[in-house]
mmCIF file of C-alpha atoms in Angstrom:
data_model
loop_
_atom_site.group_PDB
_atom_site.id
_atom_site.type_symbol
_atom_site.label_atom_id
_atom_site.label_comp_id
_atom_site.label_asym_id
_atom_site.label_seq_id
_atom_site.Cartn_x
_atom_site.Cartn_y
_atom_site.Cartn_z
ATOM 1 C CA UNK A 1 0.000 0.000 0.000
ATOM 2 C CA UNK A 2 2.796 2.429 0.837
ATOM 3 C CA UNK A 3 4.545 1.841 -2.475
ATOM 4 C CA UNK A 4 1.244 2.234 -4.321
ATOM 5 C CA UNK A 5 0.842 5.623 -2.648
ATOM 6 C CA UNK A 6 4.307 7.070 -3.179
ATOM 7 C CA UNK A 7 4.762 5.915 -6.761
ATOM 8 C CA UNK A 8 2.494 8.756 -7.929
ATOM 9 C CA UNK A 9 4.590 11.520 -6.332
ATOM 10 C CA UNK A 10 7.091 13.230 -8.603
ATOM 11 C CA UNK A 11 9.300 16.263 -8.372
ATOM 12 C CA UNK A 12 10.156 18.425 -11.279
ATOM 13 C CA UNK A 13 12.402 21.313 -12.039
ATOM 14 C CA UNK A 14 12.355 22.805 -15.492
ATOM 15 C CA UNK A 15 13.492 25.965 -17.172
ATOM 16 C CA UNK A 16 11.932 27.342 -20.340
ATOM 17 C CA UNK A 17 13.522 30.136 -22.305
ATOM 18 C CA UNK A 18 12.106 32.216 -25.121
ATOM 19 C CA UNK A 19 14.425 34.412 -27.160
ATOM 20 C CA UNK A 20 12.798 36.482 -29.898
ATOM 21 C CA UNK A 21 15.962 38.320 -30.837
ATOM 22 C CA UNK A 22 15.038 41.438 -28.866
ATOM 23 C CA UNK A 23 14.266 40.132 -25.419
ATOM 24 C CA UNK A 24 14.836 36.946 -23.499
ATOM 25 C CA UNK A 25 12.218 35.403 -21.184
ATOM 26 C CA UNK A 26 13.043 32.692 -18.665
ATOM 27 C CA UNK A 27 10.420 30.707 -16.764
ATOM 28 C CA UNK A 28 11.611 28.421 -13.973
ATOM 29 C CA UNK A 29 9.258 25.892 -12.428
ATOM 30 C CA UNK A 30 9.978 23.648 -9.457
ATOM 31 C CA UNK A 31 7.803 21.630 -7.162
ATOM 32 C CA UNK A 32 6.075 18.435 -6.261
ATOM 33 C CA UNK A 33 3.255 17.075 -8.336
ATOM 34 C CA UNK A 34 0.990 14.075 -8.241
ATOM 35 C CA UNK A 35 0.565 11.995 -11.357
ATOM 36 C CA UNK A 36 -2.821 10.964 -10.012
ATOM 37 C CA UNK A 37 -5.084 12.379 -7.322
ATOM 38 C CA UNK A 38 -4.478 10.222 -4.265
ATOM 39 C CA UNK A 39 -5.036 10.371 -0.559
ATOM 40 C CA UNK A 40 -1.900 9.870 1.503
ATOM 41 C CA UNK A 41 -2.744 7.845 4.605
ATOM 42 C CA UNK A 42 -1.405 9.424 7.792
ATOM 43 C CA UNK A 43 -0.595 6.060 9.386
ATOM 44 C CA UNK A 44 0.921 3.101 7.561
ATOM 45 C CA UNK A 45 1.727 -0.341 8.930
ATOM 46 C CA UNK A 46 5.030 -1.938 7.978
ATOM 47 C CA UNK A 47 6.851 -5.108 8.933
ATOM 48 C CA UNK A 48 10.613 -4.774 8.954
ATOM 49 C CA UNK A 49 13.447 -6.985 10.095
ATOM 50 C CA UNK A 50 14.202 -5.631 13.541
ATOM 51 C CA UNK A 51 15.090 -8.806 15.349
ATOM 52 C CA UNK A 52 15.963 -12.425 14.612
ATOM 53 C CA UNK A 53 14.742 -13.605 11.218
ATOM 54 C CA UNK A 54 13.602 -16.912 12.729
ATOM 55 C CA UNK A 55 10.654 -15.247 14.432
ATOM 56 C CA UNK A 56 7.653 -13.491 12.934
ATOM 57 C CA UNK A 57 8.524 -9.811 12.779
ATOM 58 C CA UNK A 58 6.256 -7.374 14.629
ATOM 59 C CA UNK A 59 4.107 -4.998 12.609
ATOM 60 C CA UNK A 60 4.774 -1.344 13.389
ATOM 61 C CA UNK A 61 2.681 1.750 12.764
ATOM 62 C CA UNK A 62 4.419 4.731 11.194
ATOM 63 C CA UNK A 63 3.318 8.281 10.606
ATOM 64 C CA UNK A 64 3.896 9.194 6.952
ATOM 65 C CA UNK A 65 4.683 12.797 6.084
ATOM 66 C CA UNK A 66 5.449 14.455 2.762
ATOM 67 C CA UNK A 67 7.584 17.589 2.623
ATOM 68 C CA UNK A 68 8.430 20.119 -0.054
ATOM 69 C CA UNK A 69 10.776 18.735 -2.653
ATOM 70 C CA UNK A 70 9.047 15.353 -2.659
ATOM 71 C CA UNK A 71 10.796 14.124 0.469
ATOM 72 C CA UNK A 72 8.894 11.514 2.433
ATOM 73 C CA UNK A 73 9.509 10.667 6.064
ATOM 74 C CA UNK A 74 8.331 7.843 8.306
ATOM 75 C CA UNK A 75 8.088 8.361 12.055
ATOM 76 C CA UNK A 76 7.490 5.462 14.439
ATOM 77 C CA UNK A 77 3.989 5.851 15.866
ATOM 78 C CA UNK A 78 3.408 2.849 18.113
ATOM 79 C CA UNK A 79 5.165 4.074 21.247
ATOM 80 C CA UNK A 80 7.672 1.214 21.122
ATOM 81 C CA UNK A 81 5.008 -1.508 21.280
ATOM 82 C CA UNK A 82 6.916 -3.473 18.634
ATOM 83 C CA UNK A 83 9.723 -4.036 21.164
ATOM 84 C CA UNK A 84 7.387 -5.744 23.650
ATOM 85 C CA UNK A 85 5.931 -7.930 20.898
ATOM 86 C CA UNK A 86 9.416 -8.824 19.624
ATOM 87 C CA UNK A 87 10.674 -9.719 23.117
ATOM 88 C CA UNK A 88 7.679 -11.983 23.697
ATOM 89 C CA UNK A 89 8.166 -13.728 20.340
ATOM 90 C CA UNK A 90 11.899 -14.243 20.942
ATOM 91 C CA UNK A 91 11.170 -15.693 24.363
ATOM 92 C CA UNK A 92 8.518 -18.052 22.951
ATOM 93 C CA UNK A 93 10.909 -19.111 20.202
ATOM 94 C CA UNK A 94 13.723 -19.875 22.638
ATOM 95 C CA UNK A 95 11.444 -21.858 24.960
ATOM 96 C CA UNK A 96 10.167 -23.832 21.971
ATOM 97 C CA UNK A 97 13.550 -24.528 20.374
ATOM 98 C CA UNK A 98 15.465 -25.195 23.586
ATOM 99 C CA UNK A 99 12.803 -27.087 25.558
ATOM 100 C CA UNK A 100 14.932 -30.232 26.022
ATOM 101 C CA UNK A 101 17.942 -28.261 27.267
ATOM 102 C CA UNK A 102 15.719 -26.183 29.579
ATOM 103 C CA UNK A 103 14.062 -29.301 31.041
ATOM 104 C CA UNK A 104 17.446 -30.927 31.670
ATOM 105 C CA UNK A 105 18.773 -27.768 33.366
ATOM 106 C CA UNK A 106 21.516 -27.148 30.783
ATOM 107 C CA UNK A 107 19.950 -23.870 29.665
ATOM 108 C CA UNK A 108 18.301 -21.197 31.788
ATOM 109 C CA UNK A 109 16.325 -18.417 30.127
ATOM 110 C CA UNK A 110 16.042 -15.281 32.223
ATOM 111 C CA UNK A 111 13.480 -12.602 31.628
#
């Protein structure tokens, strides 16, 4: 969804000159334009690799902002919730994968 949104944003800078032999006119145009009328969602959900690839990565909400010049920025908007989810999933993974060693006392998982 995010890529579908931003693919329509383009920046342009062009200069047109007209010289009629007596005077010279220069028109400079810069700015951001949309190739299609779209609505940019304020919050987008993304799943990135933030922890071990063996576990399901937590989905994170981001605030999407567009600035002059066509620059886009993503700001984390979940208050760090992804970290709690990731810690829980890592813990579950370790307990699952190391259950024999935990039961025999060879491995102790703290936390």
